Structures are given as structure tokens and as C-alpha cells.
Coordinates of C-alpha atoms and ligand atoms in Angstrom, one line a residue:
M1358 CA -0.1 0.0 0.0
S1359 CA 2.7 2.4 1.1
D1360 CA 4.6 1.5 -2.0
I1361 CA 1.7 2.3 -4.3
N1362 CA 1.1 5.8 -2.3
E1363 CA 4.7 6.5 -2.8
N1364 CA 4.7 5.8 -6.6
K1365 CA 1.5 8.0 -7.0
S1366 CA 3.5 10.6 -5.0
K1367 CA 6.3 10.4 -7.3
K1368 CA 4.1 10.6 -10.5
S1369 CA 2.2 13.7 -9.4
T1370 CA 5.5 15.3 -8.4
K1371 CA 5.5 19.2 -9.3
N1372 CA 8.9 19.1 -10.8
P1373 CA 9.1 17.1 -14.1
V1374 CA 11.8 14.9 -14.8
I1375 CA 11.7 16.2 -18.4
D1376 CA 10.9 19.9 -19.0
V1377 CA 11.0 21.4 -22.6
R1378 CA 9.9 25.1 -22.8
G1379 CA 9.6 26.9 -26.2
V1380 CA 12.3 24.8 -27.8
S1381 CA 13.0 25.2 -31.5
K1382 CA 15.8 24.0 -33.7
H1383 CA 16.6 25.8 -37.1
F1384 CA 19.1 24.8 -39.5
A1385 CA 20.0 26.6 -42.6
T1386 CA 17.0 25.8 -44.9
V1387 CA 14.9 23.7 -42.0
S1388 CA 13.5 24.0 -38.7
P1389 CA 12.8 20.6 -37.8
V1390 CA 11.8 21.4 -34.2
R1391 CA 9.2 24.4 -33.7
D1392 CA 8.2 25.9 -30.3
A1393 CA 8.1 22.5 -28.5
C1394 CA 6.8 22.4 -25.2
F1395 CA 5.8 19.5 -22.7
Q1396 CA 6.8 18.0 -19.3
I1397 CA 7.1 14.2 -18.4
Q1398 CA 6.9 13.4 -14.8
Q1399 CA 9.3 10.7 -13.1
G1400 CA 8.3 7.1 -13.9
E1401 CA 6.2 7.8 -17.1
F1402 CA 6.7 5.8 -20.2
V1403 CA 5.8 8.3 -23.1
T1404 CA 5.9 7.5 -26.8
L1405 CA 6.5 10.1 -29.5
L1406 CA 5.1 9.4 -32.7
G1407 CA 5.0 10.8 -36.2
P1408 CA 5.9 10.3 -39.8
S1409 CA 9.4 10.0 -40.9
G1410 CA 11.2 13.4 -41.2
S1411 CA 8.7 15.3 -38.7
G1412 CA 11.7 16.1 -36.3
K1413 CA 11.4 13.1 -33.8
S1414 CA 15.2 12.2 -33.7
T1415 CA 16.1 15.8 -33.8
L1416 CA 14.0 16.6 -30.8
L1417 CA 15.4 13.4 -28.8
G1418 CA 18.8 14.9 -29.8
L1419 CA 18.0 18.1 -28.1
I1420 CA 16.6 16.6 -25.0
A1421 CA 19.3 14.1 -24.5
G1422 CA 21.8 16.9 -24.8
F1423 CA 23.6 16.1 -28.1
E1424 CA 22.7 19.2 -29.6
Q1425 CA 21.9 22.8 -28.6
P1426 CA 18.5 24.4 -29.2
S1427 CA 18.3 27.3 -31.2
E1428 CA 15.7 29.0 -28.8
G1429 CA 14.2 27.5 -25.5
T1430 CA 14.8 25.5 -22.6
I1431 CA 15.4 22.0 -21.7
S1432 CA 15.8 20.5 -18.1
L1433 CA 16.6 17.2 -16.8
E1434 CA 15.8 16.9 -13.1
G1435 CA 15.5 20.4 -12.7
Q1436 CA 18.8 21.1 -14.0
E1437 CA 18.9 23.2 -17.1
L1438 CA 21.0 22.1 -20.0
T1439 CA 22.4 25.1 -21.5
D1440 CA 23.9 26.1 -18.1
L1441 CA 26.1 23.2 -18.2
S1442 CA 29.5 23.1 -19.6
E1443 CA 30.4 20.3 -21.9
D1444 CA 32.0 18.3 -19.0
E1445 CA 29.1 19.2 -16.5
L1446 CA 26.5 17.9 -19.3
A1447 CA 28.7 14.7 -20.1
L1448 CA 28.6 14.0 -16.2
L1449 CA 25.0 14.7 -15.9
R1450 CA 24.3 12.2 -18.9
R1451 CA 26.3 9.3 -17.4
R1452 CA 24.6 9.9 -14.1
L1453 CA 21.2 10.2 -15.3
V1454 CA 20.5 9.0 -18.6
G1455 CA 20.5 5.8 -20.8
F1456 CA 20.3 5.9 -24.7
V1457 CA 19.0 3.2 -26.8
F1458 CA 19.1 3.6 -30.6
Q1459 CA 18.0 2.1 -33.8
A1460 CA 21.5 1.7 -34.9
F1461 CA 23.3 -0.4 -32.0
H1462 CA 26.8 1.3 -32.1
L1463 CA 28.5 -1.5 -30.1
I1464 CA 32.1 -1.3 -30.4
P1465 CA 33.2 -4.1 -32.9
T1466 CA 36.7 -5.1 -31.0
L1467 CA 35.0 -5.6 -27.6
S1468 CA 33.2 -8.6 -26.1
A1469 CA 29.6 -8.1 -25.3
L1470 CA 30.6 -7.8 -21.6
E1471 CA 33.1 -5.3 -22.4
N1472 CA 30.6 -3.5 -24.3
V1473 CA 28.3 -3.2 -21.4
A1474 CA 31.0 -2.4 -19.0
F1475 CA 32.3 0.5 -21.2
P1476 CA 30.2 3.5 -19.8
L1477 CA 31.5 2.5 -16.4
Y1478 CA 35.3 3.3 -17.3
P1479 CA 35.0 6.9 -16.2
V1480 CA 33.5 5.8 -13.0
K1481 CA 35.7 5.2 -10.0
M1482 CA 35.3 1.4 -9.5
S1483 CA 37.6 -1.8 -9.8
G1484 CA 37.5 -3.8 -12.8
Q1485 CA 36.6 -6.7 -11.1
E1486 CA 33.5 -4.6 -10.0
R1487 CA 32.9 -3.1 -13.5
R1488 CA 32.8 -6.9 -14.8
E1489 CA 30.4 -8.3 -12.3
R1490 CA 28.0 -5.6 -12.6
A1491 CA 28.3 -5.6 -16.5
G1492 CA 27.9 -9.6 -16.3
N1493 CA 25.0 -9.6 -13.7
L1494 CA 23.1 -7.4 -16.3
L1495 CA 23.9 -9.8 -19.3
D1496 CA 22.5 -12.3 -17.1
K1497 CA 19.5 -10.6 -16.3
I1498 CA 18.8 -10.0 -20.1
G1499 CA 19.7 -13.7 -20.8
L1500 CA 23.0 -13.2 -22.5
G1501 CA 25.2 -14.4 -19.6
N1502 CA 26.4 -17.3 -22.0
R1503 CA 27.4 -14.7 -24.6
A1504 CA 29.5 -12.4 -22.6
D1505 CA 32.7 -13.1 -24.2
H1506 CA 31.4 -12.8 -28.0
L1507 CA 32.3 -10.0 -29.9
P1508 CA 29.3 -8.3 -31.8
S1509 CA 29.9 -9.9 -35.0
R1510 CA 28.9 -13.2 -33.4
L1511 CA 25.4 -12.0 -32.1
S1512 CA 22.3 -11.8 -33.7
G1513 CA 20.3 -8.7 -34.2
G1514 CA 18.2 -9.1 -31.4
E1515 CA 21.4 -10.0 -29.4
H1516 CA 23.2 -6.8 -30.3
Q1517 CA 20.2 -4.8 -29.3
R1518 CA 19.7 -6.4 -26.2
V1519 CA 23.6 -5.8 -25.4
A1520 CA 23.0 -2.2 -26.3
I1521 CA 20.2 -2.0 -23.8
A1522 CA 22.4 -3.6 -21.2
R1523 CA 25.0 -0.8 -21.8
A1524 CA 22.3 1.9 -21.5
L1525 CA 21.3 0.4 -17.9
V1526 CA 24.7 -0.2 -16.5
N1527 CA 24.8 3.4 -14.9
E1528 CA 21.5 2.5 -13.5
P1529 CA 19.9 5.6 -15.1
D1530 CA 16.7 7.4 -14.3
I1531 CA 15.9 8.3 -17.8
I1532 CA 16.1 6.1 -20.9
F1533 CA 15.8 7.8 -24.5
C1534 CA 15.0 5.3 -27.2
D1535 CA 15.0 6.0 -30.9
E1536 CA 13.1 3.3 -32.6
P1537 CA 14.8 0.6 -30.6
T1538 CA 12.8 -2.0 -32.4
G1539 CA 12.9 -0.8 -35.6
N1540 CA 15.7 -3.1 -37.2
L1541 CA 14.1 -6.3 -35.5
D1542 CA 11.7 -9.0 -36.3
S1543 CA 8.7 -8.8 -34.4
A1544 CA 9.4 -11.3 -31.7
T1545 CA 12.8 -9.9 -30.8
G1546 CA 11.1 -6.6 -30.9
K1547 CA 8.6 -7.7 -28.3
E1548 CA 11.4 -9.0 -25.8
I1549 CA 13.2 -5.8 -26.1
L1550 CA 9.8 -4.0 -25.3
N1551 CA 9.1 -6.4 -22.4
L1552 CA 12.5 -5.6 -21.1
L1553 CA 12.1 -1.8 -21.2
T1554 CA 8.4 -2.1 -19.7
D1555 CA 9.5 -4.2 -16.8
L1556 CA 12.3 -1.7 -16.2
N1557 CA 9.5 1.0 -16.2
R1558 CA 7.2 -0.6 -14.0
E1559 CA 9.5 -2.6 -11.7
Q1560 CA 12.2 0.2 -11.0
G1561 CA 10.1 3.4 -12.0
V1562 CA 12.6 4.6 -14.9
T1563 CA 11.1 7.1 -17.1
I1564 CA 11.0 6.2 -20.6
F1565 CA 10.7 8.6 -23.4
M1566 CA 10.7 6.6 -26.8
V1567 CA 10.4 7.6 -30.3
T1568 CA 8.2 4.9 -32.4
H1569 CA 6.1 4.7 -35.2
D1570 CA 4.5 1.5 -34.0
Q1571 CA 0.9 2.0 -32.9
E1572 CA 1.1 -1.2 -30.9
I1573 CA 4.2 0.0 -28.7
A1574 CA 2.2 3.6 -28.3
K1575 CA -0.8 1.6 -26.8
L1576 CA 1.4 0.0 -24.1
S1577 CA 3.0 3.5 -23.1
D1578 CA 1.2 5.8 -20.7
R1579 CA 0.7 8.5 -23.3
S1580 CA 1.8 9.6 -26.5
L1581 CA 2.9 12.9 -28.1
F1582 CA 2.8 13.4 -31.8
M1583 CA 5.1 15.5 -34.1
H1584 CA 3.9 16.9 -37.5
D1585 CA 6.3 19.3 -39.4
G1586 CA 8.2 20.0 -36.3
E1587 CA 5.2 20.7 -33.9
V1588 CA 4.4 18.6 -31.0
T1589 CA 1.1 18.1 -30.0
T1590 CA -0.8 15.8 -27.6
S1591 CA -3.2 14.3 -30.3
Ligands
ADP3027 P1 12.4 12.0 -38.0 O1 13.3 11.4 -36.8 O2 11.0 12.2 -37.4 O3 12.1 11.0 -39.0 P2 14.5 14.0 -38.3 O4 14.8 14.6 -36.7 O5 15.6 12.9 -38.6 O6 13.1 13.2 -38.3 O7 14.6 15.2 -39.3 C1 13.6 16.1 -39.4 C2 14.3 17.0 -40.5 O8 15.4 17.5 -40.0 C3 14.6 16.2 -41.9 O9 14.1 17.0 -43.0 C4 16.0 16.3 -41.9 O10 16.6 16.2 -43.3 C5 16.4 17.6 -41.1 N1 17.5 17.5 -40.3 C6 18.0 16.8 -39.2 N2 19.3 16.9 -38.9 C7 19.7 17.8 -39.7 C8 21.0 18.6 -39.8 N3 22.3 18.2 -38.8 N4 21.3 19.5 -40.5 C9 20.1 20.0 -41.6 N5 19.1 19.3 -41.6 C10 18.7 18.2 -40.6
MG3028 MG1 14.5 9.5 -36.7

């Protein structure tokens, strides 16, 4: 009972975990994001839908702090990104955020285990601790027996699961996903989705996911839509 109440109070907290205010991005000839305004509360699973080219990936890159907005402000857990230096931004991302992209970006010369452990290298911990943490995660996602494999020896679904384990190894509060099941067959896509929704439900991890899959949108708490650079709730 108290757990449920605690969850509720977390979801209704006044300080959103993601706060996007008046955000635009202009390139020379296009403005893929125009005056985006929305908030996401801790523990929400929100999907961002919209046709190809509508600006979804650009918006995600702005919120994740990979790119600077031309106008407006973005805050993660109350910290305004534009106030931060490059180093501070990197630290915030490492502490707070995990990313799962459509392209897996595993490092081809490192084993599955080393790929998962990779984000922990700047963190002060022993090599043994790092390997243990990465190994536990691989076990959890059913890839314990693939720990020593190079990415070239993994299937598409296994790749993506390793990428997800890597996104989780810092125990992030927020996970950003850009069409995380886009390159996968439907069974593997479902597995990946289950993994993410479990994290959301069981650990209260906030998920912001770009997708064009209506079925995934139905699983989320709510959806935002993008049309020609504009974000709407319907
Ligand atoms: P989506 O993810 O919804 O398919 P994108 O955010 O990738 O859409 O792209 C939206 C628009 O912004 C496209 O017209 C794309 O060409 C343009 N765009 C994205 N990044 C850049 C960039 N760095 N320079 C110029 N145009 C860009
Ligand atoms: Mg995209």
C-alpha cells in the first residue's frame, strides 16, 4: 500500500523529470523542431509518434543534450542543460541517462561484456566490480552465455539487448529510445519492449521513446505526436 502511494506521489510531483519549454531548432533551410513545450514526470513511459522526417530524432537529440536548441530551454531533473559546460553535461548524462538507438553502435573489437561495461570506465570502481556489474546485467537479459562474444557473433536481437544492457549499466533515471525495435523481427522486438516496460514498471525508470509503431504506443502511458516540427498531444 505504502509503495503504491509512494509511486503515486512520485508521478504527481510538481517537478517534471523532463521539462521542454519553447524549444526550436533551426538549420540553414529547415526548422525540424518548432516551439516544443511539454513535461514528463518521473516514472512515465511516453511515446513520441510521427511520420518520417517530422523531427522526432532531432527533438530527442536536443533533450538528450547531444545538440543545443536554437531557442528555448530543456531541463532534466530540474537542471537546465544550457547552463552546463560540456564536462558538466557529460557528467549529468552519465549519472542520469541511458540511450537506446536503432543503430546499435556496439564497439566491434570489444566483447559483449566489455561493451556493457564501457560506460563505467570513467566511474571510480575496480575492474572486478565493473565486470561483475556488466555480467549481472547480461545474465538478467538472458545473454550471460554470450559475455565473451564479439558483436559480429551476435544476432540482431542479441546486439540490441547488449545495447540496452549498456544503456542500463549506469542505473539511469531516464532512458531515451529512438525506434529501438526498428531493425528487429517482431518476436525480438517484443522481447526488447518487455525488457524496457519491466524496467519502467518495476524500477520506475522514465522512458521517452520515439516509435512509429501504434502497438508500442498503446503500451505506453501516453503519446505525443510530431507533425512538421510541431509537438502536440493528439
Ligand atoms: P524523424 O526522426 O522524425 O524522421 P529527423 O529529426 O531525423 O526526423 O529529421 C527532421 C528534418 O530535419 C529532416 O528534414 C532532416 O533532413 C532535417 N535535419 C535533421 N538534422 C539535420 C542537420 N544536422 N542539418 C540539416 N537538416 C537536418
Ligand atoms: Mg528518426
